[in-house]
Short mmCIF file of C-alpha atoms in Angstrom, two decimals:
data_model
loop_
_atom_site.label_atom_id
_atom_site.label_comp_id
_atom_site.label_asym_id
_atom_site.label_seq_id
_atom_site.Cartn_x
_atom_site.Cartn_y
_atom_site.Cartn_z
CA MET A 1 20.09 -67.65 -37.18
CA GLN A 2 21.36 -67.22 -33.64
CA LYS A 3 24.89 -65.81 -33.67
CA VAL A 4 27.58 -67.80 -31.82
CA VAL A 5 29.87 -65.71 -29.63
CA LEU A 6 33.08 -66.88 -27.96
CA ILE A 7 34.29 -64.59 -25.14
CA THR A 8 37.58 -65.26 -23.39
CA GLY A 9 37.92 -64.38 -19.71
CA ALA A 10 34.16 -64.49 -19.09
CA SER A 11 34.10 -65.51 -15.43
CA SER A 12 34.57 -61.97 -14.09
CA GLY A 13 34.83 -58.29 -14.96
CA LEU A 14 34.11 -56.97 -18.44
CA GLY A 15 34.01 -60.47 -19.92
CA LEU A 16 31.32 -61.66 -17.53
CA ALA A 17 29.26 -58.49 -17.99
CA THR A 18 29.44 -58.86 -21.78
CA ALA A 19 28.61 -62.58 -21.72
CA LEU A 20 25.58 -61.99 -19.47
CA TYR A 21 24.34 -59.07 -21.56
CA LEU A 22 24.69 -60.83 -24.93
CA SER A 23 23.01 -63.93 -23.49
CA GLU A 24 20.06 -61.77 -22.46
CA LYS A 25 19.93 -60.41 -26.01
CA GLY A 26 19.56 -63.88 -27.51
CA PHE A 27 23.11 -64.67 -28.61
CA ASN A 28 24.49 -68.20 -28.20
CA VAL A 29 27.37 -67.35 -25.85
CA PHE A 30 30.37 -69.47 -24.93
CA GLY A 31 32.58 -68.00 -22.23
CA THR A 32 35.94 -69.22 -21.05
CA SER A 33 37.69 -69.49 -17.72
CA ARG A 34 40.81 -71.16 -16.34
CA ASP A 35 38.55 -72.98 -13.87
CA PRO A 36 34.99 -73.12 -15.24
CA ASN A 37 33.80 -75.48 -12.49
CA LYS A 38 33.81 -72.67 -9.93
CA ASN A 39 30.64 -70.99 -11.15
CA LYS A 40 29.42 -72.55 -14.40
CA ASP A 41 26.17 -73.83 -12.81
CA LYS A 42 25.19 -70.26 -11.89
CA LEU A 43 25.57 -68.79 -15.37
CA PRO A 44 23.08 -68.61 -18.28
CA PHE A 45 25.80 -69.41 -20.83
CA ASP A 46 28.28 -72.25 -21.39
CA LEU A 47 31.63 -71.76 -19.68
CA LEU A 48 34.55 -73.66 -21.25
CA GLN A 49 38.02 -74.30 -19.87
CA LEU A 50 40.76 -72.20 -21.45
CA GLU A 51 44.33 -71.32 -20.59
CA ILE A 52 44.95 -68.37 -22.89
CA THR A 53 48.74 -68.87 -22.83
CA ASN A 54 48.52 -72.51 -23.99
CA ARG A 55 48.03 -73.22 -27.70
CA GLU A 56 46.74 -76.75 -27.10
CA SER A 57 44.11 -75.41 -24.69
CA ILE A 58 43.09 -72.76 -27.24
CA ASN A 59 42.61 -75.32 -30.02
CA LYS A 60 40.63 -77.60 -27.72
CA CYS A 61 38.34 -74.75 -26.69
CA VAL A 62 37.68 -73.56 -30.25
CA ASN A 63 37.07 -77.13 -31.45
CA GLU A 64 34.55 -77.62 -28.64
CA VAL A 65 32.58 -74.55 -29.75
CA ILE A 66 32.57 -75.82 -33.35
CA LYS A 67 31.51 -79.28 -32.17
CA ARG A 68 28.53 -77.86 -30.25
CA SER A 69 27.41 -75.13 -32.66
CA ASN A 70 29.07 -75.85 -36.04
CA LYS A 71 30.33 -72.27 -36.31
CA ILE A 72 31.86 -69.24 -34.58
CA ASP A 73 30.44 -65.90 -35.66
CA ILE A 74 32.14 -63.61 -33.15
CA LEU A 75 35.34 -63.87 -31.11
CA ILE A 76 35.79 -61.37 -28.28
CA ASN A 77 39.39 -61.47 -27.08
CA ASN A 78 38.78 -60.17 -23.58
CA ALA A 79 41.05 -62.26 -21.33
CA GLY A 80 43.87 -60.14 -19.97
CA ARG A 81 45.83 -59.24 -16.88
CA GLY A 82 47.11 -56.04 -15.35
CA ILE A 83 50.68 -55.46 -14.28
CA THR A 84 52.23 -52.55 -12.40
CA GLY A 85 55.65 -51.55 -11.20
CA PRO A 86 58.77 -49.59 -12.13
CA ILE A 87 60.26 -51.01 -15.32
CA GLU A 88 63.72 -51.14 -13.76
CA GLU A 89 62.52 -53.59 -11.11
CA ILE A 90 59.80 -55.70 -12.74
CA ASN A 91 60.67 -59.39 -12.92
CA ASN A 92 61.38 -60.46 -16.51
CA GLU A 93 59.19 -63.56 -16.16
CA ALA A 94 56.27 -61.35 -15.13
CA ILE A 95 56.79 -59.22 -18.25
CA ILE A 96 56.79 -62.29 -20.50
CA ASP A 97 53.70 -63.68 -18.76
CA ASN A 98 51.85 -60.40 -19.29
CA PHE A 99 52.61 -60.33 -23.01
CA ASN A 100 51.63 -64.00 -23.27
CA THR A 101 48.25 -63.20 -21.72
CA ASN A 102 47.50 -59.79 -23.22
CA CYS A 103 49.01 -60.10 -26.69
CA PHE A 104 50.26 -63.54 -27.78
CA GLY A 105 47.22 -65.37 -26.38
CA PRO A 106 44.75 -63.23 -28.35
CA ILE A 107 46.87 -63.68 -31.50
CA ASN A 108 46.70 -67.46 -31.04
CA MET A 109 42.92 -67.23 -30.52
CA CYS A 110 42.62 -65.35 -33.82
CA GLN A 111 44.72 -67.98 -35.59
CA ALA A 112 42.50 -70.73 -34.18
CA VAL A 113 39.14 -69.23 -35.24
CA LEU A 114 40.13 -67.73 -38.60
CA PRO A 115 40.03 -71.00 -40.63
CA HIS A 116 36.44 -71.54 -39.45
CA MET A 117 35.44 -67.95 -40.22
CA ARG A 118 37.03 -68.14 -43.66
CA SER A 119 35.11 -71.35 -44.44
CA GLN A 120 31.82 -69.59 -43.63
CA TYR A 121 32.97 -66.34 -45.33
CA SER A 122 31.90 -64.29 -42.33
CA GLY A 123 33.07 -63.42 -38.86
CA LEU A 124 33.87 -60.65 -36.41
CA ILE A 125 36.86 -60.44 -34.08
CA ILE A 126 36.82 -57.83 -31.32
CA ASN A 127 40.08 -57.38 -29.43
CA ILE A 128 39.71 -55.75 -26.02
CA THR A 129 42.67 -53.42 -25.63
CA SER A 130 42.82 -50.42 -23.28
CA ILE A 131 42.87 -46.64 -23.31
CA ALA A 132 46.11 -47.16 -21.36
CA GLY A 133 47.54 -48.62 -24.58
CA HIS A 134 47.55 -45.18 -26.22
CA THR A 135 50.15 -43.75 -23.84
CA GLY A 136 53.20 -44.95 -21.94
CA LEU A 137 51.99 -44.50 -18.36
CA PRO A 138 54.32 -44.47 -15.34
CA PHE A 139 54.41 -47.78 -13.48
CA ARG A 140 52.05 -49.25 -16.11
CA GLY A 141 54.52 -49.33 -18.99
CA ILE A 142 54.40 -53.10 -19.55
CA TYR A 143 50.59 -53.18 -19.51
CA SER A 144 50.40 -50.18 -21.87
CA ALA A 145 52.89 -51.84 -24.22
CA SER A 146 51.09 -55.21 -24.35
CA LYS A 147 47.73 -53.56 -25.07
CA SER A 148 49.27 -51.18 -27.61
CA ALA A 149 50.80 -54.16 -29.42
CA LEU A 150 47.39 -55.87 -29.63
CA SER A 151 45.90 -52.64 -30.99
CA LEU A 152 48.42 -52.56 -33.87
CA ILE A 153 47.92 -56.29 -34.53
CA THR A 154 44.22 -55.49 -34.89
CA GLU A 155 44.95 -52.92 -37.61
CA SER A 156 47.12 -55.35 -39.58
CA LEU A 157 44.82 -58.34 -39.24
CA ARG A 158 41.78 -56.27 -40.24
CA MET A 159 43.34 -55.53 -43.65
CA GLU A 160 44.59 -59.09 -44.16
CA VAL A 161 41.22 -60.82 -43.67
CA LYS A 162 38.77 -58.28 -45.09
CA LYS A 163 38.68 -60.11 -48.44
CA PHE A 164 37.44 -63.24 -46.62
CA GLY A 165 34.34 -61.47 -45.28
CA ILE A 166 35.85 -61.16 -41.80
CA ASP A 167 35.80 -57.95 -39.79
CA VAL A 168 38.30 -57.07 -37.04
CA CYS A 169 38.26 -54.15 -34.60
CA SER A 170 39.35 -53.20 -31.11
CA VAL A 171 37.54 -51.81 -28.08
CA ALA A 172 39.70 -49.80 -25.68
CA PRO A 173 38.04 -49.43 -22.26
CA GLY A 174 39.11 -46.94 -19.64
CA ASP A 175 38.54 -47.55 -15.93
CA PHE A 176 35.48 -49.64 -15.11
CA ALA A 177 34.24 -50.93 -11.78
CA THR A 178 35.61 -54.50 -11.95
CA ASP A 179 37.90 -56.70 -9.88
CA ILE A 180 40.89 -56.19 -12.21
CA ALA A 181 42.89 -54.44 -9.47
CA SER A 182 42.76 -57.55 -7.28
CA ARG A 183 44.09 -59.71 -10.13
CA ARG A 184 46.97 -57.47 -11.24
CA TYR A 185 50.57 -58.50 -10.89
CA HIS A 186 52.25 -55.94 -8.65
CA SER A 187 56.02 -55.68 -8.68
CA PRO A 188 57.16 -56.13 -5.06
CA ILE A 189 58.00 -52.93 -3.23
CA ILE A 190 61.70 -53.10 -2.38
CA LYS A 191 62.90 -51.59 0.87
CA ASN A 192 65.09 -48.51 0.31
CA SER A 193 64.44 -48.69 -3.44
CA PRO A 194 64.39 -45.33 -5.27
CA TYR A 195 60.87 -46.37 -6.32
CA GLU A 196 59.69 -47.30 -2.82
CA LYS A 197 56.84 -44.78 -2.93
CA TYR A 198 55.42 -46.40 -6.06
CA SER A 199 52.74 -47.85 -3.77
CA ASP A 200 51.21 -44.35 -3.58
CA ASN A 201 50.68 -44.43 -7.36
CA LEU A 202 49.21 -47.92 -7.04
CA ASN A 203 46.59 -46.61 -4.63
CA THR A 204 45.74 -43.87 -7.15
CA MET A 205 45.28 -46.45 -9.93
CA ASN A 206 43.04 -48.62 -7.74
CA SER A 207 40.87 -45.67 -6.74
CA HIS A 208 40.23 -44.91 -10.42
CA VAL A 209 38.97 -48.48 -10.93
CA ASP A 210 36.74 -48.29 -7.84
CA LYS A 211 35.12 -45.11 -9.20
CA GLY A 212 34.76 -46.51 -12.71
CA SER A 213 31.59 -46.89 -14.77
CA PRO A 214 29.43 -50.05 -14.79
CA PRO A 215 30.90 -52.78 -17.06
CA LYS A 216 27.55 -53.11 -18.85
CA LYS A 217 28.49 -49.94 -20.78
CA VAL A 218 31.21 -51.93 -22.57
CA ALA A 219 28.77 -54.76 -23.31
CA LYS A 220 26.31 -52.34 -24.91
CA LEU A 221 29.03 -50.89 -27.14
CA ILE A 222 30.01 -54.40 -28.24
CA GLU A 223 26.38 -55.16 -29.13
CA ARG A 224 26.24 -52.00 -31.28
CA ILE A 225 29.47 -53.02 -33.04
CA ILE A 226 28.05 -56.48 -33.79
CA TYR A 227 25.08 -54.93 -35.62
CA LYS A 228 27.10 -52.37 -37.60
CA ARG A 229 27.36 -52.94 -41.34
CA LYS A 230 30.72 -51.16 -41.40
CA THR A 231 32.88 -50.95 -38.31
CA SER A 232 35.67 -48.56 -37.41
CA VAL A 233 39.02 -50.12 -36.58
CA HIS A 234 39.16 -48.70 -33.02
CA TYR A 235 36.56 -47.80 -30.40
CA GLN A 236 37.04 -46.19 -27.00
CA VAL A 237 34.72 -46.42 -24.02
CA GLY A 238 35.19 -44.87 -20.59
CA PRO A 239 35.36 -41.54 -18.76
CA PHE A 240 35.57 -38.49 -21.05
CA ILE A 241 38.90 -37.30 -19.63
CA GLN A 242 40.50 -40.71 -20.32
CA LYS A 243 39.19 -40.80 -23.88
CA LEU A 244 40.53 -37.27 -24.36
CA THR A 245 44.08 -38.44 -23.58
CA LYS A 246 44.65 -39.81 -27.09
CA THR A 247 43.67 -36.47 -28.64
CA LEU A 248 45.73 -34.42 -26.20
CA LYS A 249 48.79 -36.55 -26.97
CA LYS A 250 48.41 -35.65 -30.66
CA ILE A 251 47.89 -31.91 -30.28
CA LEU A 252 49.98 -30.92 -27.26
CA PRO A 253 53.76 -30.49 -27.26
CA SER A 254 55.28 -33.68 -25.84
CA ARG A 255 56.79 -31.95 -22.81
CA ILE A 256 53.45 -30.43 -21.81
CA PHE A 257 51.61 -33.70 -22.29
CA GLU A 258 54.24 -35.54 -20.26
CA LYS A 259 53.92 -32.98 -17.46
CA LEU A 260 50.14 -33.48 -17.36
CA ILE A 261 50.58 -37.24 -17.00
CA MET A 262 53.26 -36.87 -14.30
CA ASN A 263 51.11 -34.41 -12.35
CA HIS A 264 48.19 -36.83 -12.56
CA TYR A 265 50.36 -39.57 -11.03
CA LYS A 266 51.88 -37.11 -8.53
CA LEU A 267 55.43 -37.57 -9.84
#
């Protein structure tokens, strides 16, 4: 039978690339967007309205998928948002909003689909985290923390639901050529602030995204995970040097690793 896939944040970036690719491969794909009316007529998959930070919106979206297809085989928690800035100056509301989008929203999505997956004694949840979640990066600390939290949630949830025939894993992408930089929250640059030159680091981050790999690479990895009989808990995808960061953090003395990161960000 055709597998039913629900992908959050499927109107752009990695989510759109994955939704398009899985649709081409014969999956019954439902994507989500805050405003699906913008481009739903141009897409080969159904685009549903979803506000990832609103529990009522989440339940409505999941119920709509069940109504149309009678099941949900795969949830891909992709919706997320970037945030940059010195931790001393980032607005507290922006921090809360980022965790609501990148961590609490995906948790609520899991809670909404799990009863349906348990009833069918099958299911796969893929949480899209980030290679940035492996390390506290300068001026990306909040983003790293929210993605790291989702990564640990993945580990816990995987063990809790295994007995129900449900599989859970994470995919941590590095930099890919998407429009994520244009949708990031950037902490305002304050005149005469000790962090005033943080904009130079922002330009470095954006250049990495511009030079990133095609998003279809993530979609192909997700397809391979779907067909695996036994998954690993975590997957990484991206430039070799970014994937190497996790290993270097384990084997290098902390001061040397920290110096490498600071040199990379020209600090």
